[in-house]
Coordinates of C-alpha atoms and ligand atoms in Angstrom, one line a residue:
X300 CA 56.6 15.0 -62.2
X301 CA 53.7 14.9 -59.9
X302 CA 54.6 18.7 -58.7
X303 CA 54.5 19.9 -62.8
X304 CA 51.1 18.1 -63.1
X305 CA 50.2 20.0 -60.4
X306 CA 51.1 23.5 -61.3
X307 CA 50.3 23.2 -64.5
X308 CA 46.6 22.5 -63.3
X309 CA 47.0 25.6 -61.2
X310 CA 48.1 27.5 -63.6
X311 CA 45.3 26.7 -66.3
X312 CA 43.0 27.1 -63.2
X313 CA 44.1 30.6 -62.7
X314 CA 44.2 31.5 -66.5
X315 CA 40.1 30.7 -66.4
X316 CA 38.7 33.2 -65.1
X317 CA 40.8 35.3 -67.7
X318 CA 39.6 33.2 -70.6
X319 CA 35.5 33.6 -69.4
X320 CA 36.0 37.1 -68.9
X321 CA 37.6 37.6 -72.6
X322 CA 34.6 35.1 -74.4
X323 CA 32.0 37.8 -72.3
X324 CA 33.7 40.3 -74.2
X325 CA 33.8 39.1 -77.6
X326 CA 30.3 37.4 -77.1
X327 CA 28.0 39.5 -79.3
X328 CA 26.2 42.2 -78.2
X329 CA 22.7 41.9 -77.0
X330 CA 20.4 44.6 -79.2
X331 CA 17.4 46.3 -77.6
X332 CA 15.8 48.5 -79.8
X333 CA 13.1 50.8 -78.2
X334 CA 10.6 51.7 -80.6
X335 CA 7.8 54.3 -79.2
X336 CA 5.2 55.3 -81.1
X337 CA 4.0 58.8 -82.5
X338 CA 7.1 60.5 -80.9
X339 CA 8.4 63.4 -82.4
X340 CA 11.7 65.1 -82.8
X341 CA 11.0 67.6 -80.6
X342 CA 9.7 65.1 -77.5
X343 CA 12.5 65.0 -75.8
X344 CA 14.6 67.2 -73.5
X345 CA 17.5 65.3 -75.8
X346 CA 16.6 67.4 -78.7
X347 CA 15.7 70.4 -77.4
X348 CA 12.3 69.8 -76.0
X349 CA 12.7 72.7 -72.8
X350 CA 8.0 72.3 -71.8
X351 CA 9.1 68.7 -70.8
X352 CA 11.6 67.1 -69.3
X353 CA 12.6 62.9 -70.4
X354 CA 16.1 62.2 -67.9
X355 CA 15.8 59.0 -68.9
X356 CA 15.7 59.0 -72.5
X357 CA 18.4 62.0 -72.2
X358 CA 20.7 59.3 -70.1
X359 CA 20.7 57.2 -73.1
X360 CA 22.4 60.7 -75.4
X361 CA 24.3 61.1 -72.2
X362 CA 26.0 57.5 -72.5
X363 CA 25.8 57.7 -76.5
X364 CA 25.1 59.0 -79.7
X365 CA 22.5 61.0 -80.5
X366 CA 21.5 61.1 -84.5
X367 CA 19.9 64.2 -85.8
X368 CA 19.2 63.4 -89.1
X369 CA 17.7 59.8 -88.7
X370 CA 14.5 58.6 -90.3
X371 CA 11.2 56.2 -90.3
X372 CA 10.8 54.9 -93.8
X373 CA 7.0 55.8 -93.2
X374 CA 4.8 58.4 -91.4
X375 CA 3.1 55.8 -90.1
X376 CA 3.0 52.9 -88.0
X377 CA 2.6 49.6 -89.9
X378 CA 5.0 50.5 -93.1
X379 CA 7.3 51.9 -91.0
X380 CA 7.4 48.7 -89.2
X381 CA 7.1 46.2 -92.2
X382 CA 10.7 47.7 -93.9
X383 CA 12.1 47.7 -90.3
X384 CA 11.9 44.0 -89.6
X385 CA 11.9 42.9 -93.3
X386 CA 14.5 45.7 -94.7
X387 CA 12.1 46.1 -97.7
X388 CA 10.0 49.6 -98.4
X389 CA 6.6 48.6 -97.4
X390 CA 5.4 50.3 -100.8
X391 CA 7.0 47.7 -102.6
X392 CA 4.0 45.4 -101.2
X393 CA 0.6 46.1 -101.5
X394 CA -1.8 46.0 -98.3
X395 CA 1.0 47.3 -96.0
X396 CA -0.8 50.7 -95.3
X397 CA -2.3 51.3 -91.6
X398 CA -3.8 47.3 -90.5
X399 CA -7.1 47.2 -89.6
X400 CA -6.9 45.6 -85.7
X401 CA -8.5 42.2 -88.2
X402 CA -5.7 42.2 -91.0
X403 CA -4.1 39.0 -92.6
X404 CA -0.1 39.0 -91.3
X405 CA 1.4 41.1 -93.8
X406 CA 5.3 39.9 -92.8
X407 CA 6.6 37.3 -95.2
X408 CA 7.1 33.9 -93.4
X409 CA 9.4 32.3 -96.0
X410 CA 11.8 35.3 -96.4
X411 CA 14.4 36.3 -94.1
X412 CA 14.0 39.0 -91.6
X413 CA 15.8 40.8 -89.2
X414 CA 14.4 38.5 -86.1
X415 CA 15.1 35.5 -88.4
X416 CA 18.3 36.6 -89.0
X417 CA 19.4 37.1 -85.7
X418 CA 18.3 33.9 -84.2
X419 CA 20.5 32.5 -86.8
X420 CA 23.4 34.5 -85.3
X421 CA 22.6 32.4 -82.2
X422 CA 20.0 35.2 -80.7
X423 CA 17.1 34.6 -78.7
X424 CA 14.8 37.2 -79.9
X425 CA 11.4 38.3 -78.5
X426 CA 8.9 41.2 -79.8
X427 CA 6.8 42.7 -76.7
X428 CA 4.3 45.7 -77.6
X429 CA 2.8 47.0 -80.3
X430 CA 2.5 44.4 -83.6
X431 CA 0.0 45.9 -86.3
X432 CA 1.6 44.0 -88.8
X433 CA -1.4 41.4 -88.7
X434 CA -1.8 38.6 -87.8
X435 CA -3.3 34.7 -89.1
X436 CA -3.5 33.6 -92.3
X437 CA -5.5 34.9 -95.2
X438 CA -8.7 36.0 -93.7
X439 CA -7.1 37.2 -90.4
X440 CA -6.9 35.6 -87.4
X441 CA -9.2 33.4 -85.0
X442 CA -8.6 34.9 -81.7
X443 CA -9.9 32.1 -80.1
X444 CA -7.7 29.4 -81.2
X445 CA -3.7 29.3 -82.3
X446 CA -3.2 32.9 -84.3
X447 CA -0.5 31.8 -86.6
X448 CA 1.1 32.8 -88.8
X449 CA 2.4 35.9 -86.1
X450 CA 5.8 37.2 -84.7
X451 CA 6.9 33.1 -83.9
X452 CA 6.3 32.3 -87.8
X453 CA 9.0 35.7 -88.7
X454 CA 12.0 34.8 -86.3
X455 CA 10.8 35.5 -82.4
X456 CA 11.2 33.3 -80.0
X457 CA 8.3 35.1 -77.9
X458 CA 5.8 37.0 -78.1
X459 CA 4.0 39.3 -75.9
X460 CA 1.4 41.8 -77.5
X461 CA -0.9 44.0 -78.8
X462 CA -2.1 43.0 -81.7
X463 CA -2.5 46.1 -83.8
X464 CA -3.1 49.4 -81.9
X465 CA -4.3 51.0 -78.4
X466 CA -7.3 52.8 -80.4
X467 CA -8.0 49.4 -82.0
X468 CA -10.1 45.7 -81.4
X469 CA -9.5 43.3 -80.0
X470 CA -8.0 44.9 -76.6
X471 CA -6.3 41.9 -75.3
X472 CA -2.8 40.8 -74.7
X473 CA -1.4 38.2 -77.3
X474 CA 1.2 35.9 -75.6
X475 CA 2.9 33.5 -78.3
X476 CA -0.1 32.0 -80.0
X477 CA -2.9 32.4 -77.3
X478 CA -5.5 35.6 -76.1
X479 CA -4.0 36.1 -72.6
X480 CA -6.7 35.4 -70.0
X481 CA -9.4 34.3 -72.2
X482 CA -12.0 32.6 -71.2
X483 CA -13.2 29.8 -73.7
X484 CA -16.8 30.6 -72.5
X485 CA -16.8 34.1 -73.6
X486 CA -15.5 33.9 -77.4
X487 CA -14.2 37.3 -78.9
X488 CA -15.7 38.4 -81.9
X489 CA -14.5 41.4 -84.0
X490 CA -15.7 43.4 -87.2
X491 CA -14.4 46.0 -89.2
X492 CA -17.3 45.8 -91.3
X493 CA -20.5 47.2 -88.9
X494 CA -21.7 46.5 -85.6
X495 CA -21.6 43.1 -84.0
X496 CA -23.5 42.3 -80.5
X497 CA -25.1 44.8 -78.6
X498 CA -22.4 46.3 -76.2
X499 CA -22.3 50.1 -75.9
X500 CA -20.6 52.1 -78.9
X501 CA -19.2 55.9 -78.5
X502 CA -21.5 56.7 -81.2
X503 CA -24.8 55.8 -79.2
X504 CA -23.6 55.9 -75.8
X505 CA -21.5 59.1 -75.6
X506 CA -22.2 59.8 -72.0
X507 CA -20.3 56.4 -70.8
X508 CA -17.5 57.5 -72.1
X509 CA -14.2 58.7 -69.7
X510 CA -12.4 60.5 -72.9
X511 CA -14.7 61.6 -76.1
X512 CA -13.3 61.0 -79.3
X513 CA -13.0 64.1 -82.0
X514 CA -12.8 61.9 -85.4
X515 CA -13.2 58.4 -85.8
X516 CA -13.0 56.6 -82.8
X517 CA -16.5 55.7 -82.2
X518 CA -17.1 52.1 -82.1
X519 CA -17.3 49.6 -79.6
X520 CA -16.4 50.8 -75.8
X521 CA -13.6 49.3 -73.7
X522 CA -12.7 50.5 -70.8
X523 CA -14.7 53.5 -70.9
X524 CA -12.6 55.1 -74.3
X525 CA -14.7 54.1 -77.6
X526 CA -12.1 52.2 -80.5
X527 CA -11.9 51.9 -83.7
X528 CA -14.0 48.4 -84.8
X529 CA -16.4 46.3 -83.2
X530 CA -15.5 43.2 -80.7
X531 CA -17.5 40.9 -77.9
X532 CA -16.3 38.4 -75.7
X533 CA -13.4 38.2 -74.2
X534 CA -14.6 40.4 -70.8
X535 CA -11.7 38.8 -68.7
X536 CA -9.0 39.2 -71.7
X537 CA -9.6 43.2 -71.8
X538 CA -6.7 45.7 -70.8
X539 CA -6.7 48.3 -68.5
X540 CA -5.4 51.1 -70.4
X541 CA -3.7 52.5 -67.6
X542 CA -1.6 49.3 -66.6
X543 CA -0.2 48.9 -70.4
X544 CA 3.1 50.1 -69.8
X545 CA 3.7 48.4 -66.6
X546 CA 2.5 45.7 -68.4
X547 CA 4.6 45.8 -71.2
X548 CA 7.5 46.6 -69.3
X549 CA 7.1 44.0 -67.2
X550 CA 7.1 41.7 -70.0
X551 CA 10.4 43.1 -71.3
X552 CA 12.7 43.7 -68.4
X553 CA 11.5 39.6 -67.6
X554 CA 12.7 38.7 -70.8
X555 CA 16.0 40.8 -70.6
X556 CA 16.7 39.0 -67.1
X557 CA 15.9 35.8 -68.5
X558 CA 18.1 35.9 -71.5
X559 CA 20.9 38.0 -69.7
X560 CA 23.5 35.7 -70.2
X561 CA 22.9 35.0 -74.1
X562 CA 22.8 37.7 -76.7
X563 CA 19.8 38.3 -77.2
X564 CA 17.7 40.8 -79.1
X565 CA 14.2 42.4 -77.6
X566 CA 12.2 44.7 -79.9
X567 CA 10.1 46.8 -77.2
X568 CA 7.6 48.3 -79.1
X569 CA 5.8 50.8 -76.9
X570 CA 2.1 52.0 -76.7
X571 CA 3.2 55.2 -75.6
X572 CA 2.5 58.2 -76.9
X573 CA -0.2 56.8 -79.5
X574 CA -3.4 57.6 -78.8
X575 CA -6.1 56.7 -76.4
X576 CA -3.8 58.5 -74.0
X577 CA -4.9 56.8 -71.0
X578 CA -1.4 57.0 -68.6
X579 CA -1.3 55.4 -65.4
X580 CA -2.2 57.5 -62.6
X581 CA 1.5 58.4 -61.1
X582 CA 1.8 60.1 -64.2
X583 CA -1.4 61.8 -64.4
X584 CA -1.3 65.9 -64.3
X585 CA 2.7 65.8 -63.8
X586 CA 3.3 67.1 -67.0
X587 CA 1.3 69.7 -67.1
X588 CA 0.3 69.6 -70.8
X589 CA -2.3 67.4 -70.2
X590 CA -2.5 63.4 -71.9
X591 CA -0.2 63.6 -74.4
X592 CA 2.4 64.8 -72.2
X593 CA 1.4 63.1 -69.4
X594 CA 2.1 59.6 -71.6
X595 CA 5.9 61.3 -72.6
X596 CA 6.6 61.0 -68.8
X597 CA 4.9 57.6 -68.7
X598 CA 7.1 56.7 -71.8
X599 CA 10.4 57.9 -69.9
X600 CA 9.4 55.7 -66.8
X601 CA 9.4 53.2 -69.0
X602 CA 13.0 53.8 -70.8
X603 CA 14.5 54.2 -67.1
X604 CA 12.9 50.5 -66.1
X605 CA 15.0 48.8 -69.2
X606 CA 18.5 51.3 -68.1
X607 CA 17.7 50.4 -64.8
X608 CA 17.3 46.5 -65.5
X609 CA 20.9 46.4 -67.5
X610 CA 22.7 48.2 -64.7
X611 CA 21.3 45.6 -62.3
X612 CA 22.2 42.8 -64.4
X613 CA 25.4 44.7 -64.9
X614 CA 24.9 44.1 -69.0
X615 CA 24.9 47.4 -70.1
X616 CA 28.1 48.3 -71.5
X617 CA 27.7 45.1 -74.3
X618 CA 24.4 46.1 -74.7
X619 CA 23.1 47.8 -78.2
X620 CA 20.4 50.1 -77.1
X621 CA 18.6 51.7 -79.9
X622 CA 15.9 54.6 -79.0
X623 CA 13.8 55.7 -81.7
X624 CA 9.9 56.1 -83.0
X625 CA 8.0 54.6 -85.8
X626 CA 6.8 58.2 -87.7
X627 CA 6.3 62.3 -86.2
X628 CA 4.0 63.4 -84.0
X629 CA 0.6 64.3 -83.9
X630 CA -1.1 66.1 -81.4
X631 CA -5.3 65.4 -81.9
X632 CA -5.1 61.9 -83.4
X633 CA -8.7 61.7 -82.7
X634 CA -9.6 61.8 -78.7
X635 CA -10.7 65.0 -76.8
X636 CA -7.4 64.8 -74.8
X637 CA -6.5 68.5 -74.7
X638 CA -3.5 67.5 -75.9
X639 CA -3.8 70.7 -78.6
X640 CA -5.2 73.3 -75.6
X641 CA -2.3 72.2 -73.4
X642 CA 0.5 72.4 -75.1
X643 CA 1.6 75.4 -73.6
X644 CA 3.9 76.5 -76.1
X645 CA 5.7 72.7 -76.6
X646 CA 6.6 72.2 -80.7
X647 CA 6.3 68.3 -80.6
X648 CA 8.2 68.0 -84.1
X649 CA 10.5 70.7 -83.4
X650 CA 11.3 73.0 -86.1
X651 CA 9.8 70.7 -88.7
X652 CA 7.0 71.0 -90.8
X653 CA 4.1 68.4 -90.9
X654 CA 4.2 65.7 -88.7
X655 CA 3.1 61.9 -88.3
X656 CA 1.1 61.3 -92.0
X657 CA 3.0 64.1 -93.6
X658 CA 5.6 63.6 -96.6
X659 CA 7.3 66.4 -95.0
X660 CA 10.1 65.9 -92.4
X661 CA 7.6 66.2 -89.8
X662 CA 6.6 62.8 -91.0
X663 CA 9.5 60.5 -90.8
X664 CA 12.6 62.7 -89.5
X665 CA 12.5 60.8 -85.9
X666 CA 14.4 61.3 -82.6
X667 CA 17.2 58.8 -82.8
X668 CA 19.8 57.9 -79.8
X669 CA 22.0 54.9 -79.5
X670 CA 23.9 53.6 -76.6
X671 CA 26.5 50.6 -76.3
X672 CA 29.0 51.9 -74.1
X673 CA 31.3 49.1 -74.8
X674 CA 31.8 50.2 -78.5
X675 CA 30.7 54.0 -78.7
X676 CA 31.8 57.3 -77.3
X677 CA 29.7 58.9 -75.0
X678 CA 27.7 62.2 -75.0
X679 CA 28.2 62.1 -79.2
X680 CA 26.1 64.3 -81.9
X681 CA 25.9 62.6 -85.7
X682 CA 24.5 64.1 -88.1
X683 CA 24.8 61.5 -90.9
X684 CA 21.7 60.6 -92.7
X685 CA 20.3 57.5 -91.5
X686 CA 17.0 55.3 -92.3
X687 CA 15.6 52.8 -90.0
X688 CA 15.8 50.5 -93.3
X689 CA 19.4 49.7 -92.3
X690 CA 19.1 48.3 -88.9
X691 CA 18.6 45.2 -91.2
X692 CA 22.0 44.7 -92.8
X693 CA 23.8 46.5 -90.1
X694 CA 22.9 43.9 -87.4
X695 CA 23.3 41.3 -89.8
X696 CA 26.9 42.9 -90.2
X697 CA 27.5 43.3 -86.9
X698 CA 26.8 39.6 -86.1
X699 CA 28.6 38.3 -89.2
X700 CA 25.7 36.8 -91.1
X701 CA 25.0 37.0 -94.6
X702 CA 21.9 38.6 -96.0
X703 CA 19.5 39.2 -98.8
X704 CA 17.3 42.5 -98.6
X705 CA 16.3 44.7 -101.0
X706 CA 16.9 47.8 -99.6
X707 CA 18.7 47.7 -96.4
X708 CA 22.3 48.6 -96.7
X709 CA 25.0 47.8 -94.1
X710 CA 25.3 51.5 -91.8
X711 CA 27.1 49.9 -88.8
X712 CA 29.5 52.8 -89.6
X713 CA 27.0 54.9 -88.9
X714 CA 25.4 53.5 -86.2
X715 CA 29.2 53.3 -84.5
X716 CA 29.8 57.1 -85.0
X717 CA 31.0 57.6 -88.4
X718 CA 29.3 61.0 -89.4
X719 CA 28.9 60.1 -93.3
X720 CA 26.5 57.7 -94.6
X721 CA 25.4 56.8 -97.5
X722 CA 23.6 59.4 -99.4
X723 CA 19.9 58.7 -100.4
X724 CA 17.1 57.6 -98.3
X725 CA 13.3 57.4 -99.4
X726 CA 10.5 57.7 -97.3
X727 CA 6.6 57.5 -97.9
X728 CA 3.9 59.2 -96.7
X729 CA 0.5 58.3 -95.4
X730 CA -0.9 57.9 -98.9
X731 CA 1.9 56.5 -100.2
X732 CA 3.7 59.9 -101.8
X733 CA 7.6 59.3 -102.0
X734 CA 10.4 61.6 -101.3
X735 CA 13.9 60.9 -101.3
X736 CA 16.7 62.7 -99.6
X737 CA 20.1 62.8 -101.4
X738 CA 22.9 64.8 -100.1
X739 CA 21.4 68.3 -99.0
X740 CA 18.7 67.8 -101.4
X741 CA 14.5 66.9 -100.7
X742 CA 12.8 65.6 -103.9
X743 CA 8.5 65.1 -103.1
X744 CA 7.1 63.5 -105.9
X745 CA 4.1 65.4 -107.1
X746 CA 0.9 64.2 -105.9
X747 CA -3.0 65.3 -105.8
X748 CA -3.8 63.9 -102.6
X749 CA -5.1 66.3 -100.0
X750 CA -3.1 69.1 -98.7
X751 CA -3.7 68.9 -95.2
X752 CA -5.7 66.4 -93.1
X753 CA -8.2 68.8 -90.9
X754 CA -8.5 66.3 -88.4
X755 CA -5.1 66.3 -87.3
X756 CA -4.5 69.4 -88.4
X757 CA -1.4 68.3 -90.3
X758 CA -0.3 69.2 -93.4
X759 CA 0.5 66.2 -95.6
X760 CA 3.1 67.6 -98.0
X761 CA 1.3 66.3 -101.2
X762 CA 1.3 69.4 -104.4
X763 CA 0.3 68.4 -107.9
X764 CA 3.8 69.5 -108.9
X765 CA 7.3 68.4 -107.8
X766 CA 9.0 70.3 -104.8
X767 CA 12.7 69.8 -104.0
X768 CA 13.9 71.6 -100.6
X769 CA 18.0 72.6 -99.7
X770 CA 17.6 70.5 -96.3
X771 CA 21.1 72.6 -95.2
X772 CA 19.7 75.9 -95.8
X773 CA 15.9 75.1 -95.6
X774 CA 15.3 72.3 -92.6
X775 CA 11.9 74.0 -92.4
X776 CA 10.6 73.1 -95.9
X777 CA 9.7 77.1 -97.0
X778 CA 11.3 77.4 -100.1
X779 CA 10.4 74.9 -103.2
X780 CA 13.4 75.4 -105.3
X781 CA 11.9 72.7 -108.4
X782 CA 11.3 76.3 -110.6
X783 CA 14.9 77.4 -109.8
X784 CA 16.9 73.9 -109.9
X785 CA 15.3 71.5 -112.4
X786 CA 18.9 69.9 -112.9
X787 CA 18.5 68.5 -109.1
X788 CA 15.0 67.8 -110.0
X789 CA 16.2 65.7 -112.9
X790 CA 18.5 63.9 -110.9
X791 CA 16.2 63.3 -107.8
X792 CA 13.1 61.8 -109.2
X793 CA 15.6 59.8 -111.9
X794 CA 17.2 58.2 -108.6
X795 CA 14.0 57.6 -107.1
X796 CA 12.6 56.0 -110.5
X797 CA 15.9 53.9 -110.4
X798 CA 15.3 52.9 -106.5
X799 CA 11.4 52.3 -107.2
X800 CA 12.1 49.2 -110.6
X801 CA 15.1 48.1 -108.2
Ligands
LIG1659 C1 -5.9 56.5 -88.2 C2 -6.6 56.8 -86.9 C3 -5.6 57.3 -85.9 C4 -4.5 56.3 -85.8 C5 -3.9 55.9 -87.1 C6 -2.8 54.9 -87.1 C7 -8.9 57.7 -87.2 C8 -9.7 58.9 -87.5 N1 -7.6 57.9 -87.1 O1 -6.8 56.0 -89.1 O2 -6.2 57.6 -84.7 O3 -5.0 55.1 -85.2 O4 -4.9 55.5 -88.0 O5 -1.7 55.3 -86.4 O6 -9.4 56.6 -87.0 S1 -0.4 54.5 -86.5 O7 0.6 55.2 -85.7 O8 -0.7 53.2 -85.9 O9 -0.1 54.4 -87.9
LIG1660 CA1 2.8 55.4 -85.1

């Protein structure tokens, strides 16, 4: 009797190691996405880019799936951003265009989102980088006390960042609810509105300046590059441009080694390649194509830290790694970088007309590679249509939870290599013109807004009449067919009147 008890303890003993290894298997997958800032489609060696090389970011198409018909529901940063954690179109909402660096949170606390929804699922979830979404209650934040609501208040778990944008006050480092390294002494004070205090703007003091600005750009000084808005205080809370991505990175792969053995779910919102262009000095010059370039390489540094972190941890292969940017590039987004003088011959949104602002595909149509080796083949190409809108519903598909968003819609097909999709997507430019893609066709809704913006030298895609492109045939935007095909036309702005009272 004794001898039966006995094996059949060693038996279950042995089985044991079987039974942990199979729940690490089924145990959900831990979702990274990577979401950079300003990149275009043509960036990266992965699409094409031959000026510049990005290994890194190429060893994530090596070890997945590479998308070349994926999209940003916005040309730029904060709409884009809104419908990706809340799976609505930002234009739905009023007040989600670009967020001064003093805006009012514009996320909706008592709705779900997708970090909400995922920490339901059992995730622990954590936002590090870029926020301009804003942040405190109506009237904006107090940066010297609690800022809430923030990132916490929408389904993170932490919090690590900036609070709207590199060219924009405050320049400090947001950890949960508190200014990193501030001292209660030296209160920060920030305006929108005019001039505040008496430290050195760009405008009146261009000669302490490191990098001039060409358009905007010419308030208070930090760190020797003039921002967008006023701020005092806060002397010891100020970053070093150059150290943001080491800091940030930091911040991330800590959090990934932290949480390695729960799923958890980091969205790593890069600086990089938004302007001030201000790399760290290892990258300096390497490029060859001056700042921007320079930050690409910085960028890829950072991409090979997180690879390198879930090969240590050896987490890779159930790990969901999404790579992809939050509108198109732009070359001069307002700092005398030489980013236009070097660009020695580099086409930073590919074939595509317009770029970051622009209601062409220059715009939105965004480099896209994903990599869970566990679950996808390697080294694949998809071309299915795909909007950043459906990482919503997809994960929330993927981790078996239930959801309510307006326009997200469940692509895990998609995002697991299935090359159709489903067939419309809408997008929105930087004043708020709306296309939709259907099938082969483009549909821009007529607007008057301004051709091009001189400044960036972009052009935004807006004409007083309708255009509809053949995106098969016509992937460069030459030809407006809405004389010749005013059946599609029909049929296109009907949709998008149907998607817009949905
Ligand atoms: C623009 C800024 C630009 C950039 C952009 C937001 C000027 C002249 N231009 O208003 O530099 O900050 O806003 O970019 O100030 S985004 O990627 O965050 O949307
Ligand atoms: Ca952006």
């Amino acid at each position: 009797m004794l001898k039966r008890i006995i094996s059949l303890i060693l038996f279950s003993l042995a089985l044991l190691p079987m039974i942990s290894a199979q729940a690490v298997s089924q145990q959900k997958p831990n979702i990274i996405i990577i979401y950079t800032d300003d990149l275009g489609f043509g960036d990266i060696s992965a699409n094409g880019a031959t000026k510049i090389s990005t290994p890194n970011i190429d060893r994530i198409a090596k070890g997945g799936l590479r998308f070349t018909n994926a999209y940003a529901t916005a040309a730029t940063c904060t709409p884009s951003r809104f419908s990706l954690l809340t799976g609505k179109y930002a234009w739905r909402k009023a007040g989600t265009n670009i967020a001064p660096g003093d805006a009012a949170m514009i996320l909706p606390t008592n709705e779900e989102t997708m970090p909400s929804m995922l920490q339901k699922a059992g995730y622990q979830t954590a936002v590090v980088g870029k926020w301009h979404l804003g942040l405190g209650g109506e009237g904006g934040p107090d940066w010297n006390s609690d800022i809430k609501p923030g990132p916490l208040e929408v389904g993170f778990n932490y919090s690590f960042i900036m609070p709207a944008t590199g060219d924009r006050v405050p320049c400090v480092y947001m950890e949960n609810y508190r200014i990193v390294d501030l001292d209660p002494a030296d209160p920060i004070t920030v305006s929108y509105k005019g001039k505040i205090g008496n430290e050195p703007s760009g405008k009146e003091n261009p000669e302490l300046l490191k990098m001039k600005y060409s358009h905007g750009h010419d308030a208070t000084i930090i760190n020797g590059v003039s921002r967008i808005g006023w701020m005092t205080g806060g002397k010891k809370a100020r970053w070093i441009d150059e150290d943001m991505a080491d800091v940030f990175t930091g911040r991330a792969v800590n959090f990934i080694e932290k949480n390695k053995q729960k799923p958890f779910f980091l969205f790593f919102a890069t600086h990089d390649i938004h302007v001030p262009r201000v790399p760290h000095s290892r990258f300096v010059g390497k490029s060859g194509m001056g700042a921007r370039g320079d930050a690409i390489l910085q960028l890829d540094w950072t991409v090979g830290e997180v690879l390198n972190t879930l090969d240590r941890l050896k987490i890779a292969d159930n790990t969901l790694l999404i790579f992809t940017s939050d509108n198109g590039a732009v070359v001069d987004d307002g700092y005398e970088d030489r980013a236009v003088e070097l660009l020695n011959g580099h086409t930073p949104s590919g074939i595509l007309r317009g770029g970051k602002y622009s209601a062409f595909e220059g715009g939105t149509k965004v480099p896209m590679i994903l990599r869970w080796p566990a679950k996808v083949k390697a080294g694949t190409v998809s071309d299915a249509l795909f909007s950043q809108i459906d990482f919503f519903a997809s994960f929330a598909a993927l981790t078996g939870r239930k959801i309510k968003a307006q326009d997200s819609f469940n692509s895990l097909n998609a995002l697991l290599g299935a090359n159709k999709n489903r067939d419309f997507i809408v997008q929105q430019s930087v004043n708020s013109t709306l296309s939709i893609i259907q099938g082969n066709w483009k549909y821009i809704e007529p607007n008057d807004g301004p051709k091009r913006n001189e400044m960036t030298n972009t052009e935004l895609g807006n004409d007083s009449g309708p255009q509809l492109y053949n995106l098969k045939e016509d992937k460069t935007e030459q030809n407006n067919l809405s004389k010749r095909n005013t059946l599609q036309i029909k049929l296109l702005s009907e949709k998008l009147k149907e998607v817009k009272e949905m």
